[in-house]
GROMACS .gro file of C-alpha atoms in nm:
model
  465
    1MET     CA    1  -3.382   2.131  11.067
    2LYS     CA    2  -3.121   2.379  10.998
    3ASP     CA    3  -3.306   2.579  10.775
    4LYS     CA    4  -3.588   2.592  11.049
    5GLN     CA    5  -3.347   2.700  11.304
    6GLN     CA    6  -3.201   2.977  11.076
    7ASN     CA    7  -3.563   3.111  11.000
    8THR     CA    8  -3.632   3.115  11.400
    9VAL     CA    9  -3.319   3.325  11.465
   10ALA     CA   10  -3.413   3.576  11.156
   11LYS     CA   11  -3.749   3.630  11.327
   12LEU     CA   12  -3.589   3.802  11.633
   13LYS     CA   13  -3.495   4.157  11.519
   14ILE     CA   14  -3.312   4.437  11.686
   15GLY     CA   15  -3.565   4.673  11.870
   16GLN     CA   16  -3.795   4.378  11.904
   17THR     CA   17  -3.946   4.327  12.263
   18PHE     CA   18  -4.007   3.986  12.403
   19PRO     CA   19  -4.078   3.788  12.728
   20LEU     CA   20  -3.771   3.609  12.884
   21THR     CA   21  -3.732   3.391  13.199
   22ILE     CA   22  -3.361   3.394  13.314
   23LYS     CA   23  -3.207   3.069  13.388
   24ARG     CA   24  -2.852   3.159  13.510
   25LEU     CA   25  -2.567   3.402  13.523
   26GLY     CA   26  -2.299   3.418  13.217
   27ILE     CA   27  -1.935   3.407  13.276
   28ASN     CA   28  -1.954   3.795  13.248
   29GLY     CA   29  -2.244   3.856  13.515
   30GLU     CA   30  -2.512   3.883  13.252
   31GLY     CA   31  -2.852   3.681  13.286
   32VAL     CA   32  -2.900   3.417  13.048
   33GLY     CA   33  -3.230   3.303  12.897
   34TYR     CA   34  -3.369   3.115  12.583
   35PHE     CA   35  -3.606   3.272  12.324
   36LYS     CA   36  -3.702   2.998  12.057
   37ARG     CA   37  -3.414   2.776  12.164
   38GLN     CA   38  -3.171   3.063  12.104
   39VAL     CA   39  -2.949   3.195  12.394
   40VAL     CA   40  -2.986   3.572  12.496
   41PHE     CA   41  -2.764   3.751  12.712
   42VAL     CA   42  -2.933   4.017  12.924
   43PRO     CA   43  -2.696   4.247  13.148
   44GLY     CA   44  -2.863   4.327  13.492
   45ALA     CA   45  -3.104   4.045  13.496
   46LEU     CA   46  -3.077   3.782  13.735
   47PRO     CA   47  -3.174   3.404  13.758
   48GLY     CA   48  -3.530   3.335  13.830
   49GLU     CA   49  -3.654   3.647  13.716
   50GLU     CA   50  -3.917   3.698  13.432
   51VAL     CA   51  -3.844   3.996  13.218
   52VAL     CA   52  -3.947   4.188  12.910
   53VAL     CA   53  -3.630   4.230  12.694
   54GLU     CA   54  -3.550   4.460  12.397
   55ALA     CA   55  -3.304   4.296  12.138
   56THR     CA   56  -2.998   4.494  12.093
   57LYS     CA   57  -2.793   4.245  11.910
   58VAL     CA   58  -2.878   3.957  11.691
   59GLN     CA   59  -2.634   3.709  11.576
   60PRO     CA   60  -2.648   3.358  11.413
   61LYS     CA   61  -2.582   3.185  11.759
   62PHE     CA   62  -2.698   3.434  12.031
   63SER     CA   63  -2.861   3.744  12.091
   64GLU     CA   64  -2.830   4.046  12.332
   65GLY     CA   65  -3.082   4.242  12.514
   66LYS     CA   66  -3.167   4.511  12.762
   67VAL     CA   67  -3.427   4.489  13.038
   68LYS     CA   68  -3.723   4.688  12.966
   69LYS     CA   69  -3.931   4.567  13.250
   70ILE     CA   70  -3.902   4.330  13.519
   71ARG     CA   71  -4.222   4.113  13.570
   72LYS     CA   72  -4.102   3.889  13.842
   73SER     CA   73  -3.817   4.003  14.051
   74SER     CA   74  -3.547   3.790  14.210
   75PRO     CA   75  -3.566   3.751  14.593
   76PHE     CA   76  -3.208   3.838  14.593
   77ARG     CA   77  -3.221   4.145  14.392
   78VAL     CA   78  -3.099   4.452  14.612
   79GLN     CA   79  -3.052   4.823  14.545
   80ALA     CA   80  -2.682   4.880  14.444
   81PRO     CA   81  -2.528   5.126  14.679
   82CYS     CA   82  -2.294   5.286  14.432
   83PRO     CA   83  -2.409   5.609  14.264
   84PHE     CA   84  -2.187   5.536  13.952
   85TYR     CA   85  -2.293   5.154  13.924
   86GLU     CA   86  -2.541   5.190  13.596
   87GLN     CA   87  -2.302   5.395  13.408
   88CYS     CA   88  -1.945   5.265  13.526
   89GLY     CA   89  -1.953   4.920  13.434
   90GLY     CA   90  -1.646   4.847  13.644
   91CYS     CA   91  -1.886   4.591  13.860
   92GLN     CA   92  -2.149   4.376  13.742
   93LEU     CA   93  -2.321   4.244  14.037
   94GLN     CA   94  -2.378   4.493  14.306
   95HIS     CA   95  -2.762   4.459  14.244
   96LEU     CA   96  -2.732   4.089  14.359
   97ASP     CA   97  -2.729   4.008  14.749
   98TYR     CA   98  -2.370   3.926  14.833
   99ASN     CA   99  -2.415   3.564  14.970
  100GLN     CA  100  -2.588   3.497  14.637
  101GLN     CA  101  -2.304   3.634  14.437
  102LEU     CA  102  -2.090   3.365  14.602
  103GLN     CA  103  -2.357   3.097  14.504
  104GLU     CA  104  -2.365   3.209  14.154
  105LYS     CA  105  -1.980   3.222  14.107
  106ARG     CA  106  -1.972   2.849  14.246
  107ASP     CA  107  -2.221   2.808  13.952
  108ILE     CA  108  -2.038   2.958  13.682
  109VAL     CA  109  -1.753   2.731  13.771
  110ILE     CA  110  -1.999   2.441  13.732
  111GLN     CA  111  -2.140   2.567  13.401
  112SER     CA  112  -1.759   2.580  13.260
  113LEU     CA  113  -1.701   2.237  13.387
  114GLU     CA  114  -2.029   2.112  13.196
  115ARG     CA  115  -1.922   2.293  12.896
  116HIS     CA  116  -1.586   2.209  12.853
  117THR     CA  117  -1.509   1.865  13.025
  118LYS     CA  118  -1.679   1.512  13.004
  119LEU     CA  119  -1.665   1.483  13.405
  120LYS     CA  120  -1.953   1.378  13.600
  121ILE     CA  121  -2.012   1.696  13.766
  122ASP     CA  122  -2.248   1.517  14.047
  123LYS     CA  123  -1.950   1.326  14.130
  124LEU     CA  124  -1.716   1.637  14.186
  125GLU     CA  125  -1.628   1.803  14.507
  126ILE     CA  126  -1.697   2.175  14.435
  127ARG     CA  127  -1.659   2.366  14.750
  128PRO     CA  128  -1.881   2.677  14.851
  129THR     CA  129  -1.691   3.008  14.725
  130ILE     CA  130  -1.499   3.174  14.997
  131GLY     CA  131  -1.603   3.521  15.038
  132MET     CA  132  -1.523   3.844  15.236
  133GLU     CA  133  -1.662   3.932  15.550
  134ASP     CA  134  -1.676   4.285  15.440
  135PRO     CA  135  -1.685   4.299  15.055
  136TRP     CA  136  -1.611   4.675  15.000
  137ASN     CA  137  -1.290   4.890  14.980
  138TYR     CA  138  -1.064   4.576  14.875
  139ARG     CA  139  -0.879   4.708  14.564
  140ASN     CA  140  -0.517   4.827  14.644
  141LYS     CA  141  -0.469   4.982  14.320
  142SER     CA  142  -0.690   5.224  14.097
  143GLN     CA  143  -0.627   5.366  13.747
  144PHE     CA  144  -0.821   5.654  13.681
  145GLN     CA  145  -0.821   5.804  13.317
  146VAL     CA  146  -0.822   6.188  13.330
  147GLY     CA  147  -1.008   6.410  13.090
  148GLN     CA  148  -1.087   6.788  13.063
  149GLN     CA  149  -1.454   6.946  13.043
  150LYS     CA  150  -1.524   7.248  12.816
  151ASN     CA  151  -1.523   7.458  13.119
  152GLY     CA  152  -1.155   7.353  13.204
  153ALA     CA  153  -1.255   7.129  13.492
  154ILE     CA  154  -1.055   6.825  13.507
  155ILE     CA  155  -1.213   6.489  13.558
  156ALA     CA  156  -1.087   6.146  13.676
  157GLY     CA  157  -1.263   5.807  13.657
  158LEU     CA  158  -1.354   5.511  13.428
  159TYR     CA  159  -1.479   5.488  13.084
  160GLY     CA  160  -1.866   5.393  13.084
  161LEU     CA  161  -1.975   5.061  12.997
  162ASP     CA  162  -1.922   4.988  12.606
  163SER     CA  163  -1.847   5.349  12.554
  164HIS     CA  164  -1.547   5.602  12.559
  165ARG     CA  165  -1.739   5.843  12.772
  166LEU     CA  166  -1.538   5.935  13.099
  167ILE     CA  167  -1.730   5.904  13.417
  168PRO     CA  168  -1.611   6.115  13.676
  169ILE     CA  169  -1.578   5.889  14.015
  170GLN     CA  170  -1.492   6.079  14.336
  171ASN     CA  171  -1.528   5.765  14.543
  172CYS     CA  172  -1.514   5.418  14.409
  173MET     CA  173  -1.686   5.171  14.660
  174VAL     CA  174  -1.456   4.879  14.611
  175GLN     CA  175  -1.110   5.076  14.585
  176HIS     CA  176  -0.925   5.121  14.918
  177PRO     CA  177  -1.020   5.463  15.088
  178LEU     CA  178  -0.642   5.575  15.039
  179THR     CA  179  -0.645   5.529  14.676
  180ASN     CA  180  -0.976   5.712  14.651
  181LYS     CA  181  -0.854   6.010  14.860
  182VAL     CA  182  -0.499   6.042  14.691
  183SER     CA  183  -0.661   6.019  14.332
  184GLU     CA  184  -0.932   6.288  14.401
  185GLU     CA  185  -0.643   6.529  14.561
  186VAL     CA  186  -0.410   6.463  14.286
  187ARG     CA  187  -0.692   6.531  14.039
  188LYS     CA  188  -0.764   6.882  14.224
  189ILE     CA  189  -0.383   6.956  14.211
  190LEU     CA  190  -0.386   6.914  13.827
  191GLU     CA  191  -0.660   7.132  13.793
  192GLU     CA  192  -0.521   7.398  14.011
  193PHE     CA  193  -0.208   7.428  13.821
  194GLN     CA  194  -0.391   7.385  13.488
  195ILE     CA  195  -0.182   7.107  13.378
  196SER     CA  196  -0.228   6.999  13.005
  197ILE     CA  197  -0.469   6.693  12.998
  198TYR     CA  198  -0.454   6.433  12.712
  199ASP     CA  199  -0.757   6.434  12.456
  200GLU     CA  200  -0.785   6.113  12.296
  201ARG     CA  201  -0.977   6.239  12.005
  202LYS     CA  202  -0.742   6.517  11.919
  203GLN     CA  203  -0.437   6.314  12.029
  204LYS     CA  204  -0.306   6.629  12.217
  205GLY     CA  205  -0.219   6.697  12.581
  206ILE     CA  206   0.015   6.562  12.845
  207VAL     CA  207  -0.136   6.360  13.136
  208ARG     CA  208  -0.329   6.060  13.062
  209THR     CA  209  -0.404   5.857  13.393
  210ILE     CA  210  -0.352   5.881  13.750
  211VAL     CA  211  -0.248   5.533  13.888
  212THR     CA  212  -0.257   5.503  14.281
  213ARG     CA  213  -0.172   5.184  14.474
  214ALA     CA  214  -0.175   5.160  14.852
  215GLY     CA  215  -0.017   4.926  15.095
  216PHE     CA  216  -0.301   4.790  15.318
  217GLU     CA  217  -0.066   4.705  15.622
  218SER     CA  218   0.213   4.981  15.556
  219GLY     CA  219  -0.054   5.263  15.482
  220GLU     CA  220   0.193   5.384  15.219
  221VAL     CA  221   0.064   5.514  14.895
  222GLN     CA  222   0.252   5.511  14.529
  223VAL     CA  223   0.123   5.752  14.265
  224VAL     CA  224   0.215   5.729  13.879
  225LEU     CA  225   0.132   5.999  13.637
  226ILE     CA  226   0.115   5.858  13.300
  227THR     CA  227   0.213   6.122  13.053
  228THR     CA  228   0.243   6.128  12.666
  229GLN     CA  229   0.596   6.297  12.691
  230LYS     CA  230   0.862   6.342  12.953
  231GLU     CA  231   0.844   6.701  12.976
  232MET     CA  232   0.559   6.830  13.172
  233PRO     CA  233   0.517   7.218  13.251
  234ARG     CA  234   0.499   7.288  13.645
  235LYS     CA  235   0.613   6.929  13.708
  236LYS     CA  236   0.823   7.046  14.021
  237LEU     CA  237   0.540   7.272  14.162
  238VAL     CA  238   0.275   6.975  14.116
  239MET     CA  239   0.523   6.731  14.282
  240ALA     CA  240   0.598   6.967  14.585
  241GLU     CA  241   0.217   7.010  14.619
  242ILE     CA  242   0.143   6.628  14.629
  243LYS     CA  243   0.422   6.592  14.893
  244LYS     CA  244   0.271   6.889  15.106
  245ARG     CA  245  -0.100   6.779  15.089
  246LEU     CA  246  -0.049   6.400  15.072
  247PRO     CA  247   0.218   6.280  15.317
  248GLU     CA  248   0.084   5.907  15.286
  249VAL     CA  249   0.241   5.931  14.937
  250LYS     CA  250   0.571   5.771  14.988
  251SER     CA  251   0.674   5.730  14.610
  252LEU     CA  252   0.598   5.936  14.303
  253VAL     CA  253   0.673   5.818  13.975
  254GLN     CA  254   0.607   5.917  13.593
  255ASN     CA  255   0.555   5.668  13.308
  256ILE     CA  256   0.563   5.774  12.961
  257ASN     CA  257   0.319   5.636  12.696
  258GLY     CA  258   0.272   5.840  12.398
  259ASN     CA  259   0.094   5.556  12.182
  260LYS     CA  260  -0.225   5.532  12.062
  261THR     CA  261  -0.330   5.252  12.284
  262SER     CA  262  -0.572   5.111  12.528
  263LEU     CA  263  -0.250   4.988  12.754
  264ILE     CA  264  -0.210   5.207  13.065
  265PHE     CA  265   0.183   5.180  13.092
  266GLY     CA  266   0.426   5.259  12.833
  267GLU     CA  267   0.765   5.118  12.835
  268LYS     CA  268   0.988   5.407  13.009
  269THR     CA  269   0.929   5.495  13.386
  270ILE     CA  270   1.098   5.781  13.585
  271HIS     CA  271   1.126   5.786  13.944
  272LEU     CA  272   1.034   6.156  14.041
  273SER     CA  273   1.046   6.170  14.420
  274GLY     CA  274   1.038   5.977  14.762
  275GLU     CA  275   1.110   5.609  14.745
  276GLU     CA  276   1.128   5.391  14.417
  277VAL     CA  277   0.900   5.141  14.604
  278ILE     CA  278   0.628   5.104  14.860
  279GLN     CA  279   0.590   4.813  15.122
  280GLU     CA  280   0.332   4.555  15.144
  281THR     CA  281   0.286   4.261  15.376
  282LEU     CA  282   0.117   3.928  15.301
  283GLY     CA  283   0.115   3.701  15.626
  284ASP     CA  284   0.481   3.686  15.720
  285LEU     CA  285   0.596   3.786  15.379
  286ASN     CA  286   0.694   4.157  15.309
  287PHE     CA  287   0.696   4.276  14.930
  288GLU     CA  288   0.858   4.597  14.774
  289LEU     CA  289   0.613   4.697  14.492
  290SER     CA  290   0.765   4.922  14.223
  291ALA     CA  291   0.527   5.101  13.966
  292ARG     CA  292   0.528   4.806  13.709
  293ALA     CA  293   0.530   4.536  13.972
  294PHE     CA  294   0.246   4.292  13.946
  295PHE     CA  295   0.069   4.212  14.291
  296GLN     CA  296  -0.271   4.083  14.352
  297LEU     CA  297  -0.539   4.361  14.385
  298ASN     CA  298  -0.727   4.216  14.683
  299PRO     CA  299  -0.446   4.118  14.952
  300MET     CA  300  -0.709   4.033  15.225
  301GLN     CA  301  -0.849   3.757  14.969
  302THR     CA  302  -0.500   3.682  14.843
  303VAL     CA  303  -0.385   3.540  15.206
  304LYS     CA  304  -0.707   3.299  15.194
  305LEU     CA  305  -0.620   3.214  14.823
  306TYR     CA  306  -0.264   3.109  14.908
  307ASP     CA  307  -0.372   2.930  15.218
  308GLU     CA  308  -0.574   2.717  15.009
  309VAL     CA  309  -0.299   2.655  14.786
  310LYS     CA  310  -0.109   2.552  15.073
  311LYS     CA  311  -0.398   2.295  15.196
  312ALA     CA  312  -0.408   2.152  14.858
  313ALA     CA  313  -0.036   2.096  14.828
  314ALA     CA  314  -0.079   1.929  15.183
  315LEU     CA  315   0.283   1.953  15.257
  316THR     CA  316   0.485   1.756  15.504
  317GLY     CA  317   0.834   1.913  15.457
  318LYS     CA  318   0.984   1.682  15.231
  319GLU     CA  319   0.815   1.797  14.895
  320LYS     CA  320   0.986   1.921  14.583
  321ILE     CA  321   0.784   2.214  14.439
  322ALA     CA  322   0.767   2.349  14.091
  323ASP     CA  323   0.625   2.690  14.078
  324ALA     CA  324   0.528   2.748  13.712
  325TYR     CA  325   0.446   3.107  13.608
  326CYS     CA  326   0.594   3.212  13.939
  327GLY     CA  327   0.592   3.603  13.863
  328VAL     CA  328   0.764   3.767  14.186
  329GLY     CA  329   0.744   3.434  14.370
  330THR     CA  330   0.466   3.493  14.603
  331ILE     CA  331   0.293   3.150  14.599
  332GLY     CA  332   0.620   2.963  14.611
  333LEU     CA  333   0.751   3.167  14.902
  334TRP     CA  334   0.426   3.114  15.068
  335LEU     CA  335   0.478   2.726  15.039
  336ALA     CA  336   0.856   2.733  15.105
  337ASP     CA  337   0.832   2.662  15.473
  338GLY     CA  338   0.667   2.333  15.423
  339ALA     CA  339   0.863   2.215  15.138
  340SER     CA  340   1.218   2.054  15.096
  341GLU     CA  341   1.267   2.277  14.798
  342VAL     CA  342   1.077   2.518  14.571
  343ARG     CA  343   1.199   2.600  14.212
  344GLY     CA  344   1.035   2.876  14.020
  345MET     CA  345   1.035   2.981  13.668
  346ASP     CA  346   0.901   3.245  13.450
  347THR     CA  347   0.958   3.378  13.110
  348ILE     CA  348   0.993   3.766  13.247
  349GLU     CA  349   1.341   3.807  13.328
  350ALA     CA  350   1.253   4.139  13.561
  351ALA     CA  351   0.995   3.909  13.770
  352ILE     CA  352   1.248   3.618  13.815
  353THR     CA  353   1.507   3.884  13.957
  354ASP     CA  354   1.230   3.992  14.201
  355ALA     CA  355   1.144   3.653  14.309
  356GLN     CA  356   1.490   3.576  14.387
  357LYS     CA  357   1.550   3.905  14.590
  358ASN     CA  358   1.226   3.822  14.755
  359ALA     CA  359   1.349   3.476  14.873
  360ASP     CA  360   1.705   3.624  14.973
  361LYS     CA  361   1.529   3.902  15.170
  362HIS     CA  362   1.310   3.663  15.378
  363GLY     CA  363   1.612   3.427  15.429
  364ILE     CA  364   1.449   3.155  15.243
  365GLU     CA  365   1.737   2.953  15.140
  366ASN     CA  366   1.537   2.649  14.966
  367ALA     CA  367   1.364   2.860  14.695
  368THR     CA  368   1.562   2.901  14.365
  369TYR     CA  369   1.428   3.088  14.015
  370VAL     CA  370   1.514   3.056  13.660
  371THR     CA  371   1.396   3.261  13.374
  372GLY     CA  372   1.229   3.036  13.106
  373THR     CA  373   0.927   2.817  13.023
  374ALA     CA  374   0.801   2.514  13.245
  375GLU     CA  375   0.820   2.315  12.948
  376HIS     CA  376   1.184   2.359  12.889
  377TRP     CA  377   1.294   2.343  13.255
  378LEU     CA  378   1.065   2.083  13.398
  379PRO     CA  379   1.203   1.786  13.173
  380LYS     CA  380   1.572   1.912  13.204
  381TRP     CA  381   1.527   1.907  13.604
  382VAL     CA  382   1.405   1.547  13.560
  383GLU     CA  383   1.686   1.456  13.347
  384GLU     CA  384   1.919   1.589  13.603
  385GLY     CA  385   1.769   1.398  13.874
  386TRP     CA  386   1.535   1.630  14.018
  387ARG     CA  387   1.151   1.547  14.014
  388PRO     CA  388   0.873   1.753  14.154
  389ASP     CA  389   0.624   1.607  14.394
  390VAL     CA  390   0.402   1.920  14.338
  391VAL     CA  391   0.350   2.155  14.036
  392VAL     CA  392   0.163   2.486  14.118
  393VAL     CA  393   0.063   2.687  13.823
  394ASP     CA  394  -0.122   3.043  13.825
  395PRO     CA  395  -0.150   3.108  13.448
  396PRO     CA  396  -0.303   3.400  13.288
  397ARG     CA  397  -0.675   3.413  13.159
  398THR     CA  398  -0.557   3.205  12.872
  399GLY     CA  399  -0.493   2.926  13.083
  400CYS     CA  400  -0.194   2.692  13.059
  401ASP     CA  401   0.033   2.659  12.740
  402ARG     CA  402  -0.042   2.317  12.592
  403LYS     CA  403   0.340   2.238  12.587
  404LEU     CA  404   0.332   2.302  12.964
  405LEU     CA  405   0.043   2.041  13.005
  406ASP     CA  406   0.219   1.806  12.805
  407ALA     CA  407   0.541   1.846  13.013
  408ILE     CA  408   0.314   1.772  13.324
  409LYS     CA  409   0.224   1.444  13.157
  410LYS     CA  410   0.578   1.366  13.113
  411VAL     CA  411   0.700   1.469  13.442
  412LYS     CA  412   0.449   1.326  13.628
  413PRO     CA  413   0.418   1.495  13.943
  414LYS     CA  414   0.203   1.349  14.233
  415LYS     CA  415  -0.011   1.660  14.267
  416PHE     CA  416  -0.090   1.926  14.033
  417VAL     CA  417  -0.234   2.249  14.204
  418TYR     CA  418  -0.411   2.490  13.950
  419VAL     CA  419  -0.476   2.856  14.052
  420SER     CA  420  -0.734   2.979  13.792
  421CYS     CA  421  -0.870   3.323  13.723
  422ASN     CA  422  -1.080   3.180  13.423
  423PRO     CA  423  -1.314   2.900  13.483
  424SER     CA  424  -1.333   2.837  13.106
  425THR     CA  425  -0.989   2.786  13.054
  426LEU     CA  426  -0.947   2.595  13.379
  427ALA     CA  427  -1.198   2.347  13.252
  428LYS     CA  428  -1.044   2.310  12.915
  429ASP     CA  429  -0.705   2.235  13.092
  430ILE     CA  430  -0.879   1.982  13.334
  431ASP     CA  431  -1.025   1.813  13.034
  432TYR     CA  432  -0.684   1.781  12.867
  433LEU     CA  433  -0.537   1.617  13.164
  434SER     CA  434  -0.840   1.384  13.252
  435LYS     CA  435  -0.657   1.082  13.166
  436GLU     CA  436  -0.361   1.137  13.363
  437TYR     CA  437  -0.512   1.343  13.635
  438LYS     CA  438  -0.826   1.305  13.878
  439VAL     CA  439  -0.980   1.615  14.034
  440GLU     CA  440  -0.977   1.580  14.397
  441TYR     CA  441  -1.181   1.902  14.455
  442LEU     CA  442  -1.231   2.268  14.345
  443GLN     CA  443  -1.252   2.561  14.577
  444PRO     CA  444  -1.380   2.882  14.426
  445VAL     CA  445  -1.243   3.205  14.595
  446ASP     CA  446  -1.411   3.552  14.546
  447MET     CA  447  -1.115   3.776  14.471
  448PHE     CA  448  -1.331   4.054  14.336
  449PRO     CA  449  -1.676   4.115  14.520
  450HIS     CA  450  -1.950   4.246  14.311
  451THR     CA  451  -1.790   4.151  13.974
  452ALA     CA  452  -1.861   3.845  13.763
  453HIS     CA  453  -1.480   3.742  13.833
  454VAL     CA  454  -1.419   3.409  14.016
  455GLU     CA  455  -1.076   3.239  14.103
  456CYS     CA  456  -1.060   2.884  14.181
  457VAL     CA  457  -0.809   2.649  14.318
  458ALA     CA  458  -0.815   2.298  14.168
  459LEU     CA  459  -0.640   2.009  14.338
  460MET     CA  460  -0.560   1.719  14.088
  461SER     CA  461  -0.367   1.391  14.165
  462ARG     CA  462  -0.209   1.164  13.942
  463VAL     CA  463  -0.399   0.843  13.833
  464GLU     CA  464  -0.187   0.544  13.903
  465LYS     CA  465  -0.181   0.311  13.605
   0.00000   0.00000   0.00000
């Protein structure tokens, strides 16, 4: 049987065209179909569509292809409004009706649970995805690479899909209008003053990236120029011109990254002008954002996400909460008014310093923060007589560290609230805890409309034995 399957795969060759019915969306927003039992991923194809596909990559376990012709179109297919959509690759689903995007994102969560757990999906409560009333202009931060054309014109934008070709973008439809306006004006200033632009191929030049962050509530903007070195000719003139033309820019910063890397930021940051931070508000909480500080990219949906965490925790004022992967403390501080005590931990010392500052600034006296791992602190606190009733986690895309999940099993909080940005690792972690914790429900939240990305709040409660 194995030999027969291998022969079937070998029959599909690069450049070959074949008919395909799209069954579902994959985790990266591509259409997924099956040709002679082999899975085929097709970017741009939608569930229910019948397409003719050209094979672009053939692997033993899967193939990839591109749409040559749509024989039967999805009723939910729409014209993508962004002129850069086909080239840019930053969004994957603009060609799908927004309400249907929300349905498909819920389905992506279900697929992950089916693939990585032994749970009976029909017995689970998987709620409809919480979307945005207006799913545009939601991102508060842009990171536009800069490049120089042969005629000397400076362009700023994003690299094309699967390429290192820079696509100039004057107006990104998912960015806050202020970030678009400021990035474009800074680009013009760099061009007018003939500032040296980094050439990736030649490894020469100075300015690499324009990073712009806007406070939705404050209207304040921070600009970070990423450069290969500290010295930049006409730096003072550029700073003066930015201040003159863009009064909304309250903070001007330089970050130095001279390495050959795809990482945006380097280690050294220099405050150039204005404030060191800009202000942003979430609900009743105010945050100071420095150039390197992590902050959710969609503040409007963040409020909805954190409110879902609060609902899941169902606080009465008596609960002790442990906030693992706490970062600058946003989730723990959101919950503090309903809890008796919040204790947060993170391995990044600077984040813990910011978290404690945020708690002090808001007069939140029942929240404390420590540097270190949850697997170290949780058992230690239990030994000292402090056992959390609720543990909240908001881990990176890789999911929870196995040692943390083992610590959860030992410490036995009544509730475990998991905020996930990756359905696959969420499902794997749920499966690992399935003997000790029952899934009460999952609530998908759309933090990034028109992309394949989906966040999810999972409420799990301890199984009494």
